Coordinates of C-alpha atoms and ligand atoms in Angstrom, one line a residue:
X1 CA -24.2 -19.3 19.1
X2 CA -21.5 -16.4 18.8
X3 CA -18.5 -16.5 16.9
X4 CA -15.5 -17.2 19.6
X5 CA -12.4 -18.2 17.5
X6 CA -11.0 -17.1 14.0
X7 CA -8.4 -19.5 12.7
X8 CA -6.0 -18.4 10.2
X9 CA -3.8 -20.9 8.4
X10 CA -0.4 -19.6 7.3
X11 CA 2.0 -21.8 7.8
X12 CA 2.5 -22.7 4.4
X13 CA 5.9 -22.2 2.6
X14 CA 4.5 -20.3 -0.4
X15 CA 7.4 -22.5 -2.6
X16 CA 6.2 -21.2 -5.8
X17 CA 6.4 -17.2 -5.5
X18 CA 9.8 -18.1 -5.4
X19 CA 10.5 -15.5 -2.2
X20 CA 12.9 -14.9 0.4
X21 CA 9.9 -13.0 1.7
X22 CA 7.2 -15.5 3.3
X23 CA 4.1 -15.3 1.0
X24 CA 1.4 -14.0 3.4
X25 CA 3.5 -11.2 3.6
X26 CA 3.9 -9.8 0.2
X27 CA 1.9 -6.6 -0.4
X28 CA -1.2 -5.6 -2.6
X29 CA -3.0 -2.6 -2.0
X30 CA -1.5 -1.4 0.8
X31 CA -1.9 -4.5 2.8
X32 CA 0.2 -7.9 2.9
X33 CA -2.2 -11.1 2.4
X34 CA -2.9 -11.8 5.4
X35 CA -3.5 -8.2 6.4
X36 CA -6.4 -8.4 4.2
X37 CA -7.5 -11.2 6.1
X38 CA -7.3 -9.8 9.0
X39 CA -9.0 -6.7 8.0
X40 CA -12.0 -8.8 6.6
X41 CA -11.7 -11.0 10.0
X42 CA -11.8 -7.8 12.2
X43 CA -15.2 -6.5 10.9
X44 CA -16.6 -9.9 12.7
X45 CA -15.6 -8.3 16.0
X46 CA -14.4 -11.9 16.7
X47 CA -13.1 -12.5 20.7
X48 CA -9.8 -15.0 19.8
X49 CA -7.9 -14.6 16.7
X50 CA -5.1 -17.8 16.7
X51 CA -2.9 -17.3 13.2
X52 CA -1.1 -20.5 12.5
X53 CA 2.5 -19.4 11.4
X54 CA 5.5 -21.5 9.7
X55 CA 7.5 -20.9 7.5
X56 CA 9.5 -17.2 7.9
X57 CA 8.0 -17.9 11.3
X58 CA 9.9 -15.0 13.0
X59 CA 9.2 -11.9 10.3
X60 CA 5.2 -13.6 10.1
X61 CA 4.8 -13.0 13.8
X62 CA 6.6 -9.6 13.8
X63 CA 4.4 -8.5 11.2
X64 CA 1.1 -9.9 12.8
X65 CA 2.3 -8.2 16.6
X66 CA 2.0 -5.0 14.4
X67 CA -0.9 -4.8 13.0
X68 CA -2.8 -7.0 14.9
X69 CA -1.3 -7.4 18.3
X70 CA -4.6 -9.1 20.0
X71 CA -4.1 -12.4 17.6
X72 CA -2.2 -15.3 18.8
X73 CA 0.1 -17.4 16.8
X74 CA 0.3 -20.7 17.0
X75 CA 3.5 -22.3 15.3
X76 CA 3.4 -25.6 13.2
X77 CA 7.2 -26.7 12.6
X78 CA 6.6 -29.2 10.1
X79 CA 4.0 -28.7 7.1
X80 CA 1.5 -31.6 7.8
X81 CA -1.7 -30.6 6.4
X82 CA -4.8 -28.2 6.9
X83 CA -5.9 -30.4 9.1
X84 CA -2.8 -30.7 11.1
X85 CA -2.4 -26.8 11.3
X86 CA -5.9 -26.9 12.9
X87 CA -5.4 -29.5 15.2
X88 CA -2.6 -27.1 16.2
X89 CA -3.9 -24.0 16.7
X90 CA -7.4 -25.8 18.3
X91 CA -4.6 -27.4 21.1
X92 CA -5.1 -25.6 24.8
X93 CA -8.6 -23.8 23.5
X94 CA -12.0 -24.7 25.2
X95 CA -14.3 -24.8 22.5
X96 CA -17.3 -23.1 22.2
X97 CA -19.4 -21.1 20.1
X98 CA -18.7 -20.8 16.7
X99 CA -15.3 -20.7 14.8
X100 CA -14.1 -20.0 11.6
X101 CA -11.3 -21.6 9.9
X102 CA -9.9 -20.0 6.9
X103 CA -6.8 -19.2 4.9
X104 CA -4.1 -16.8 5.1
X105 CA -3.8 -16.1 1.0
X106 CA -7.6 -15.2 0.0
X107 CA -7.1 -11.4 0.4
X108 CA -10.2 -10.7 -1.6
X109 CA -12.7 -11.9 0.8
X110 CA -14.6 -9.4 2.2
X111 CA -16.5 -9.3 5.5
X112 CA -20.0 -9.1 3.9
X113 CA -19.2 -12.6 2.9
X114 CA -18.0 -14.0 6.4
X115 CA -20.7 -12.2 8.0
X116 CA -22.9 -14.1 5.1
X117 CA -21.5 -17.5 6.1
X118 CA -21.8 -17.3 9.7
X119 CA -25.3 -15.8 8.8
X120 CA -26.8 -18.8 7.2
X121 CA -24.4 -21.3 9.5
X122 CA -26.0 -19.7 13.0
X123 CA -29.9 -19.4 10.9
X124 CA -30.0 -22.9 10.0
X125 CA -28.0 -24.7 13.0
X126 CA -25.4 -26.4 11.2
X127 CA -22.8 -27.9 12.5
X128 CA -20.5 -27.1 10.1
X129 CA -20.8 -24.6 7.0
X130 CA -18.3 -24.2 3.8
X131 CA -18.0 -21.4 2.0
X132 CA -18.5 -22.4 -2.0
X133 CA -17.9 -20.6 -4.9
X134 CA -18.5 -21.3 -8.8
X135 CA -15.3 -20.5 -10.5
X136 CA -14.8 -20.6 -14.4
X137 CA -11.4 -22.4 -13.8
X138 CA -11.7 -24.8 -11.0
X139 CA -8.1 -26.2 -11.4
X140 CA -5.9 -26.5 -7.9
X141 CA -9.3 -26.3 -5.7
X142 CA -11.1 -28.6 -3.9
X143 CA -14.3 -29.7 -5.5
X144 CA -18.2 -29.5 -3.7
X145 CA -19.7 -32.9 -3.7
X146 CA -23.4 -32.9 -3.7
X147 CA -25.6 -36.0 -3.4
X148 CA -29.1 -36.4 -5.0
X149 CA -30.4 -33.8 -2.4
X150 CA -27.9 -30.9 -3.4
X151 CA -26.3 -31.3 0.5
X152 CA -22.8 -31.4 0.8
X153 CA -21.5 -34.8 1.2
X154 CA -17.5 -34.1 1.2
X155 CA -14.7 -32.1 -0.4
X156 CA -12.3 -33.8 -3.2
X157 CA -9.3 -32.6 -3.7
X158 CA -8.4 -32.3 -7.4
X159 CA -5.1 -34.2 -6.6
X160 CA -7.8 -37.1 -5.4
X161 CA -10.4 -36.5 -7.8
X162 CA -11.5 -38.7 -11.0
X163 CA -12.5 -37.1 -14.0
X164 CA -15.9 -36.5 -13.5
X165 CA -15.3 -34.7 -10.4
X166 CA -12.6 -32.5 -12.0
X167 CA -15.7 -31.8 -14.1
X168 CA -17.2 -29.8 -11.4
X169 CA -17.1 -26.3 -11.0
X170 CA -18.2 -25.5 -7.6
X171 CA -14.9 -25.4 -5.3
X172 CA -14.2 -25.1 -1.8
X173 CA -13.0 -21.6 -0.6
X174 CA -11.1 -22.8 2.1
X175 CA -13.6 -20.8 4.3
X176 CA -15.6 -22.8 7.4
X177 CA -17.6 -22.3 9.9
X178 CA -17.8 -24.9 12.4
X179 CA -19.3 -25.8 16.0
X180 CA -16.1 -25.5 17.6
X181 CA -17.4 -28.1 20.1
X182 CA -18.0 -30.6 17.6
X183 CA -15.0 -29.9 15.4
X184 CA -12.6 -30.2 18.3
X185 CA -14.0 -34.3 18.8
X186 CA -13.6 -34.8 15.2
X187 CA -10.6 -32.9 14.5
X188 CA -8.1 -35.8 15.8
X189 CA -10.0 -38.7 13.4
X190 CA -8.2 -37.1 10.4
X191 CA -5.8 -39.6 8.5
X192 CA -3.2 -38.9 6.1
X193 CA -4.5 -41.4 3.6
X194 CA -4.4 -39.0 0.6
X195 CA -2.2 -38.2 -2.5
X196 CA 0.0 -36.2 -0.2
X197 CA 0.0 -37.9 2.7
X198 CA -1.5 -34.9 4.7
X199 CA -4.1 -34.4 7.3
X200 CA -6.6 -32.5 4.8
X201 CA -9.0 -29.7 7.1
X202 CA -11.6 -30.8 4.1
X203 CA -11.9 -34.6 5.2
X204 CA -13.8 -33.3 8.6
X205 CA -16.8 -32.3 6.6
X206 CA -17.3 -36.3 6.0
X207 CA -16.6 -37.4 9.5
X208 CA -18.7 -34.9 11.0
X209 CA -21.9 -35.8 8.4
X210 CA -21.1 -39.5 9.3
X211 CA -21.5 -38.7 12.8
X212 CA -24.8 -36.9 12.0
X213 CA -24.1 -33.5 11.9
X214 CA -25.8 -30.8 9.7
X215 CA -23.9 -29.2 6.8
X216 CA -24.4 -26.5 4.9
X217 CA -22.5 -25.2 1.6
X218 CA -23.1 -21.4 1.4
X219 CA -22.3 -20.9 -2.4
X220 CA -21.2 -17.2 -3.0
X221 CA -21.8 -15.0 -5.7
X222 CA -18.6 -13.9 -6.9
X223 CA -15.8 -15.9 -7.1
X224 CA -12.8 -13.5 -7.1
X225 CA -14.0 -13.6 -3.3
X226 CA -12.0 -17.0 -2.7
X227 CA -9.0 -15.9 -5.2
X228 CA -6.2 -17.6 -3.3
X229 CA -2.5 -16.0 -4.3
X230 CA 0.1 -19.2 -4.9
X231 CA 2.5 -17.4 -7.4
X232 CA 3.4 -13.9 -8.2
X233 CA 1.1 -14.3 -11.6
X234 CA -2.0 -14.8 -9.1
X235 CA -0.2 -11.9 -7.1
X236 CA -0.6 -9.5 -10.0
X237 CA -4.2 -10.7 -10.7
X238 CA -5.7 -10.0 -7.2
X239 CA -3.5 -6.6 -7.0
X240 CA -5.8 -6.1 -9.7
X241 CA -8.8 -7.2 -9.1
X242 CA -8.4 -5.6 -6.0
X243 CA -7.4 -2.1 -8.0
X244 CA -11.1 -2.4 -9.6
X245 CA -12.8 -3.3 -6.8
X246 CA -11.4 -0.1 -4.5
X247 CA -11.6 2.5 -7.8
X248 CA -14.9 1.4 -8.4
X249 CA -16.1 1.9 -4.6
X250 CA -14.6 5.1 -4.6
X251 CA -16.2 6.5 -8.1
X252 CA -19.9 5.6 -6.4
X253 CA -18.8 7.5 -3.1
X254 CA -17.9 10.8 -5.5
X255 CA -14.4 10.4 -6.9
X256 CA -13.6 11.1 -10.3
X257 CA -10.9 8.6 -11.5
X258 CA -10.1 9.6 -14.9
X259 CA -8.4 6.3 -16.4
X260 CA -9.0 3.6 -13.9
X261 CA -6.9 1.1 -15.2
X262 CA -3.8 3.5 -14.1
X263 CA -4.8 4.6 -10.9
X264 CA -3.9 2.7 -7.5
X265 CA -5.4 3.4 -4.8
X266 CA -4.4 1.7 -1.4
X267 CA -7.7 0.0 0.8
X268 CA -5.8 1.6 3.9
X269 CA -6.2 5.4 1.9
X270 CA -9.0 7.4 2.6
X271 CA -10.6 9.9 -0.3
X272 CA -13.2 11.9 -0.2
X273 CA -16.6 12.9 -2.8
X274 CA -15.4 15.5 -5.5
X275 CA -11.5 14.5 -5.3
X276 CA -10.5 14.1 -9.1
X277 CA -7.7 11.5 -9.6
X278 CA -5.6 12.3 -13.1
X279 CA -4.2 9.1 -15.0
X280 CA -0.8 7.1 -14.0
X281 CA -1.6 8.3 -10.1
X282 CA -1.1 5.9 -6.9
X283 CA -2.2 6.8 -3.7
X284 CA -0.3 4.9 -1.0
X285 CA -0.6 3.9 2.7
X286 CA -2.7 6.3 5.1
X287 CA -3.3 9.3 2.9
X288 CA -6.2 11.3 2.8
X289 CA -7.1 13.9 0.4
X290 CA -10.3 16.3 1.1
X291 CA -12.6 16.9 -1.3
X292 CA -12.3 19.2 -4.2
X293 CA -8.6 18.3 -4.7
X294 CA -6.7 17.7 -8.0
X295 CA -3.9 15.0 -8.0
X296 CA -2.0 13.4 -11.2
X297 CA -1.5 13.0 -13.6
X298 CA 1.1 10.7 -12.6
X299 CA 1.5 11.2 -9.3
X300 CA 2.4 9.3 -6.2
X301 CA 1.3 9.9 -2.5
X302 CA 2.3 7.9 -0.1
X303 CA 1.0 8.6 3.7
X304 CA 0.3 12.2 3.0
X305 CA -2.4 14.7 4.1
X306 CA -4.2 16.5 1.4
X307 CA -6.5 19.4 2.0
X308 CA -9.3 20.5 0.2
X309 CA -9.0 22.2 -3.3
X310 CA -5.0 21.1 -3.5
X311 CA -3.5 20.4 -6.4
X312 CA -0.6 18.1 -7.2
X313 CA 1.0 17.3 -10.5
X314 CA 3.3 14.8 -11.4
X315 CA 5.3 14.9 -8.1
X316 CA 6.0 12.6 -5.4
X317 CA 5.5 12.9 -2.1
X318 CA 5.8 11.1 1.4
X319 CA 4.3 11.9 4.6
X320 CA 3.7 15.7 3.7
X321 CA 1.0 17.4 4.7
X322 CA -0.3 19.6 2.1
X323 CA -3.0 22.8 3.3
X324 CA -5.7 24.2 1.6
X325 CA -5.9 25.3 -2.1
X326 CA -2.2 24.4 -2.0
X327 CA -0.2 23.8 -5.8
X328 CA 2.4 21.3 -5.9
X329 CA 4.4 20.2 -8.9
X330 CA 5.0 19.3 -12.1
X331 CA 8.2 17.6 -11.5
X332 CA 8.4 18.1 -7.7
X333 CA 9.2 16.1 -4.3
X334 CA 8.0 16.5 -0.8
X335 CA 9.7 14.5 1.3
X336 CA 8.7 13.7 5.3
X337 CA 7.4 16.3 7.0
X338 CA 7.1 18.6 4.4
X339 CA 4.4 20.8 5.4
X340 CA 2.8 23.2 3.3
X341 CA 0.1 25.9 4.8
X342 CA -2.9 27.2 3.1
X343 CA -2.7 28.7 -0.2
X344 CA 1.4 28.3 -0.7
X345 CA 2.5 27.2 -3.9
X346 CA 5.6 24.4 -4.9
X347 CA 6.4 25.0 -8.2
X348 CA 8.4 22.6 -10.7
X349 CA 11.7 20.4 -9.9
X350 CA 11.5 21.1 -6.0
X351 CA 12.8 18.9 -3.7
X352 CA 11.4 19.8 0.6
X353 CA 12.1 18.0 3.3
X354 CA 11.4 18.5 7.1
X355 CA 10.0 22.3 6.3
X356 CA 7.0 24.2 7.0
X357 CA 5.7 26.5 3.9
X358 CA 3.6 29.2 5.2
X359 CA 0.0 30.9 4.2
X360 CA 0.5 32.0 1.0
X361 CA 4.3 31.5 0.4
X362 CA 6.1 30.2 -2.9
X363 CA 9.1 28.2 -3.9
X364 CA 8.3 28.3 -7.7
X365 CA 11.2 26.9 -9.5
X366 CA 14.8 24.2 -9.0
X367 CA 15.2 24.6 -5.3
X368 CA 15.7 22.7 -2.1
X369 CA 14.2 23.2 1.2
X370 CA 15.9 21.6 4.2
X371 CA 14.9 21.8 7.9
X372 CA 13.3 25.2 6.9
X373 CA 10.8 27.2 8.5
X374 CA 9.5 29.8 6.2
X375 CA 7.0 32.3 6.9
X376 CA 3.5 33.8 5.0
X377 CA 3.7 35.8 2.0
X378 CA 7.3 34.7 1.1
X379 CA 9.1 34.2 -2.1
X380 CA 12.1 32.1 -2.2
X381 CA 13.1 32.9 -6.1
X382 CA 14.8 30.3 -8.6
X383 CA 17.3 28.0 -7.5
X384 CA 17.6 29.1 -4.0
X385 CA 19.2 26.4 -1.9
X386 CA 18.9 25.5 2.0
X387 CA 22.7 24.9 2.8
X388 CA 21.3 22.6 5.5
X389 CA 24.3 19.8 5.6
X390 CA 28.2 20.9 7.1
X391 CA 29.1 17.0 6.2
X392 CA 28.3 15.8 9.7
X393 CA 25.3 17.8 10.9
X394 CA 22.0 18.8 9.8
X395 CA 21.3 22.9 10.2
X396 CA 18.1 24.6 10.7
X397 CA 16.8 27.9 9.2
X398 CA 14.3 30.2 9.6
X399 CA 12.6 32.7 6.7
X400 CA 10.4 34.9 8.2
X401 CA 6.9 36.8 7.0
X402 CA 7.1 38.2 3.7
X403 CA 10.5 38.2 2.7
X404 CA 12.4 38.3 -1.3
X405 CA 14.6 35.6 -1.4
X406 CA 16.9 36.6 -4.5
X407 CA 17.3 33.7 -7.0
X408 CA 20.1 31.7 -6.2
X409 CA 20.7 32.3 -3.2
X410 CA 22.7 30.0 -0.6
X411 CA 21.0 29.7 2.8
X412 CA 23.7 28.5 4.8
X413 CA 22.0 27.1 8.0
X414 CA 22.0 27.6 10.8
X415 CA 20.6 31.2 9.7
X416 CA 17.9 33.3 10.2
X417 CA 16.3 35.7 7.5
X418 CA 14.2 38.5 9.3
X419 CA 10.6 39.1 8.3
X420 CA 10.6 41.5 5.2
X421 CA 14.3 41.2 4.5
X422 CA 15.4 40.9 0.9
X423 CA 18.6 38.9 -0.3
X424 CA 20.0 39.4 -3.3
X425 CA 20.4 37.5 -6.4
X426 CA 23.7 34.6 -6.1
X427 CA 24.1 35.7 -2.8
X428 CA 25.9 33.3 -0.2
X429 CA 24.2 33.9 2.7
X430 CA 26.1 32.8 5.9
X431 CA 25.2 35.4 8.2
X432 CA 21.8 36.0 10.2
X433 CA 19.9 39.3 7.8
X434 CA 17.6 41.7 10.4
X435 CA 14.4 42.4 9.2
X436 CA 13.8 45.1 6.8
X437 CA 17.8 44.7 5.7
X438 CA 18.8 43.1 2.1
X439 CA 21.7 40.4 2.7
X440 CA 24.0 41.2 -0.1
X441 CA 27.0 38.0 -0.1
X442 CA 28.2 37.8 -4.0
X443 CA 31.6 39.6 -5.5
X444 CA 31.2 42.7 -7.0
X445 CA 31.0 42.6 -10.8
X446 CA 34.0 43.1 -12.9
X447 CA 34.2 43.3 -16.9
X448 CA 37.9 43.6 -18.2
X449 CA 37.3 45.2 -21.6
X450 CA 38.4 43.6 -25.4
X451 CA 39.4 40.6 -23.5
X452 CA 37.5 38.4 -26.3
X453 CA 39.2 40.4 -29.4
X454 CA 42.8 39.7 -27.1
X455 CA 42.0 36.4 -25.8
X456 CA 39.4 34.4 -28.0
X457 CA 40.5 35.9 -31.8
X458 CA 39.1 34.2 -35.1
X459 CA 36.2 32.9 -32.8
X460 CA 32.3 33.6 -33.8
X461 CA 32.5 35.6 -30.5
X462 CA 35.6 37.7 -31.5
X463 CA 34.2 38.2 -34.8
X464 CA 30.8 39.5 -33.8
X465 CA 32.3 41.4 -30.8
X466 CA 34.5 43.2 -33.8
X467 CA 30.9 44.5 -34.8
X468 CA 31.4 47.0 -32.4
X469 CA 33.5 50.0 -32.1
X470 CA 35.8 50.3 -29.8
X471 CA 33.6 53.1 -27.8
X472 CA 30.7 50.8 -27.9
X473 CA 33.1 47.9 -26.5
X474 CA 34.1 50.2 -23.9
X475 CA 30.3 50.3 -22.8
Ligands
UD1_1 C1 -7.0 -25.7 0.2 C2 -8.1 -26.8 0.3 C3 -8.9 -26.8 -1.0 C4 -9.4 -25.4 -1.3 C5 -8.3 -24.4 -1.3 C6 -8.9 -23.0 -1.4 C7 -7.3 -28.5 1.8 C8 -6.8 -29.9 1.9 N1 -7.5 -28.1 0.6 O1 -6.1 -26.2 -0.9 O2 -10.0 -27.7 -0.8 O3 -10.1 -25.4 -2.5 O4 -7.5 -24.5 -0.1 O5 -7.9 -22.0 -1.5 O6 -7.5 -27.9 2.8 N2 -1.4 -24.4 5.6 C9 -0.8 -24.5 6.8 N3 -0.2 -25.6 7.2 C10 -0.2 -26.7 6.4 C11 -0.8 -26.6 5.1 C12 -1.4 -25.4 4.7 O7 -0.9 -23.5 7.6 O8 0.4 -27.7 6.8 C13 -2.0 -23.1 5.2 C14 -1.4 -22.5 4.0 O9 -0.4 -21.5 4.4 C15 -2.5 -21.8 3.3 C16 -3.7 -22.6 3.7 O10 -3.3 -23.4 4.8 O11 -2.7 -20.4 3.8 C17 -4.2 -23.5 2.5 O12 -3.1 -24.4 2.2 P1 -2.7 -24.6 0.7 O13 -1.6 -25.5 0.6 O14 -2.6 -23.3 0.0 O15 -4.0 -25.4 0.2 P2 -4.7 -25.5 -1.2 O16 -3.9 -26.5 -2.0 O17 -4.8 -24.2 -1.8
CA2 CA1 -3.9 -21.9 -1.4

């Protein structure tokens, strides 16, 4: 037996996150619920994936043609049941092999654990297999009913349950492997004779036992496996649990995370051995930082490339690409396709955007960088901004090798600094400067003398300009 068919159930209407956004698709860790699913599902290498989808039908399937295109959706218009969303998605498939049926709100299973369950279900021949799970508070699942010989004889819901079954602590995960043959036949014998008048998935582990069929439950170690997300209070406990679980696989592959508890690291980021992460740091999306960098203390990346030995402090950036023993921050943001070459420097309170830094250049302190390209050894001093913006269009410019970029000067694109050139200080540079040349654009200097003494009298500054003699005034 192979596995053929995944079945994901998301149809449900999520009521209590209390959402305009459906609840498979709210995010933790970089991925939406069901993202995580399908990320588990994927490792299983499985040849159909069907998702049933429901309610926010039309932004569910957008999502899941993104990120996985190969799955099918199946829609169910009218909540009727597990069951119901099986027999749905089940509808125009010949069955065979194995399939797996499981939820679209579990985003802590992992694929060891599938792998696990369709392990023991193919070893033993069962017709159908439930993942189980022990859980401290059982409350909301369904419960694992064992006769004398410890084999699963059917699932209880707790709506259904007495009180000594609401006693038990083994639940179901929502997870099964079935013969898909054998689950198609019984599939269509559900009834809606239950507290909620639904067509429960759970009831076919009873009609299939009935008919002679051989089930397994394949209890789990861990329980935060089967975590299913109904409100945003179990939205904030998986995003955490999930927080742990990613920090603590990166510090055994070689990270350094100095204060755990404040650092998140999205499962779709990649970081390698000897990064250090500083406190109040989140690493976002498809960012990748090489080893030996430095990032935080409270710092955010979100889909940027980080080579080795950088270092970024307290700065946010997005979809920058920073080089080689590169410093960014405190205080500083890179915005998309900021791109800083090896060994530049980004000082504090600068904002880049669309720009290329190169080898060895610096923007040190309070400047913005528009659609820039800036060449090695350069130094754009204090406060220099790129003029980039008439009001209607965006400007380029272009610094070459080694130049002085006086402090606050006004690059007013489109304009072209020549390698070497020097402007000076205040300057408002509108005009290209060759190479070699100094671009001098600022008044000349001016100083109309005892204007204070005649202007400003009885003031502190009259009174300790009157300090000086009239020579000394004179300068
Ligand atoms: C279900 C199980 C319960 C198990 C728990 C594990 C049943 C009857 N109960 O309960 O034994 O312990 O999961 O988390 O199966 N869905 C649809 N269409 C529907 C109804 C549900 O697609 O008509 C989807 C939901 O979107 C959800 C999944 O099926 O992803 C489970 O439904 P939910 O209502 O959350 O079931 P639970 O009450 O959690
Ligand atoms: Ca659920």
């Amino acid at each position: 037996m192979s596995l053929e068919t995944v079945v994901i159930l998301a149809a449900g209407e999520g009521t209590r996150m209390k959402s305009s956004t459906p609840k498979v698709l709210h995010p933790i860790a970089g991925r939406t619920l069901v993202g995580h699913v399908l990320n588990a599902v994927d490792a299983l290498a499985p040849k159909n994936v069907r998702v049933v989808v429901g309610a926010g039908r039309e932004q569910v399937e957008a999502h899941i043609a993104e990120i996985a295109p190969k799955a099918v959706t199946v829609f169910q218009e009218k909540r009727g049941g597990t069951g119901h969303a099986t027999q749905l998605a089940l509808a125009g498939l010949t069955p065979s092999g194995t399939i797996l049926v499981l939820a679209g709100d579990t985003p802590m299973l992992t694929g060891t654990s599938l792998s696990q369950l369709l392990a023991e279900h193919h070893a033993g021949g069962f017709t159908a297999s439930v993942m189980t799970a022990e859980h401290p508070d059982p409350t909301g699942y369904g419960r694992i009913i064992r006769g004398d010989d410890a084999s699963l004889l059917r699932i209880v819901e707790e709506r259904d349950a007495d009180e000594i079954q609401r006693d038990i602590i083994e639940v179901n995960s929502g997870v099964y492997a079935f013969d898909a043959a054998k689950l198609a036949s019984a599939i269509g014998k559900l009834k809606n004779d239950n507290s909620q008048g639904e067509l429960y998935l759970t009831d076919v582990i009873e009609i299939l036992r009935n008919e002679g069929g051989k089930i397994a439950a394949v209890l789990i170690d861990d329980f935060i496996e089967i975590l299913g997300v109904n409100d945003r209070v179990q939205l904030a406990e998986s995003a955490s649990l999930l927080r742990d679980r990613i920090n603590e696989d990166l510090m055994k592959s070689g990270v350094t995370i100095v204060d755990p508890l404040s650092t998140w690291v999205d499962a779709t980021a990649t970081i390698a051995p000897d990064v250090v992460l500083a406190p109040g740091t989140a690493i976002h999306g498809a960012t990748t930082i090489a080893s030996g960098a430095v990032i935080g203390p409270r710092t955010t990346l979100i889909d940027c490339t980080v080579a080795a030995n950088a270092r970024v402090l307290e700065s946010q950036c997005t979809e920058a690409v920073i080089g080689e023993g590169v410093n960014v921050g405190p205080y500083s943001y890179l915005r998309a396709g900021t791109k800083l070459l090896s060994g530049s420097k980004v000082g504090a309170y600068v904002e880049m955007k669309n720009a290329t830094l190169g080898e060895g250049s610096k923007v040190p302190h309070l400047s913005y960088v528009g659609d820039a390209i800036i060449g090695e050894g350069t130094n754009i001093g204090a406060a220099t901004i790129f003029v980039n913006y008439d009001g209607v269009e965006k400007h380029y410019s272009v610094v070459g090798d080694h130049v002085r970029i006086g402090s606050d000067s006004m690059l007013v694109a489109p304009v072209t600094i020549g390698d070497g050139a020097y402007t000076a200080a205040g300057s408002v540079i509108t005009e290209d400067v060759p190479a070699g040349a100094i671009g001098v654009g600022r008044a000349k200097q001016r100083n109309v003398l005892g204007w204070v003494l005649r202007k400003r009298p009885g003031t502190k500054s009259a009174e300790a300009a009157a300090r000086h003699s009239n020579d000394e005034q004179k300068g």
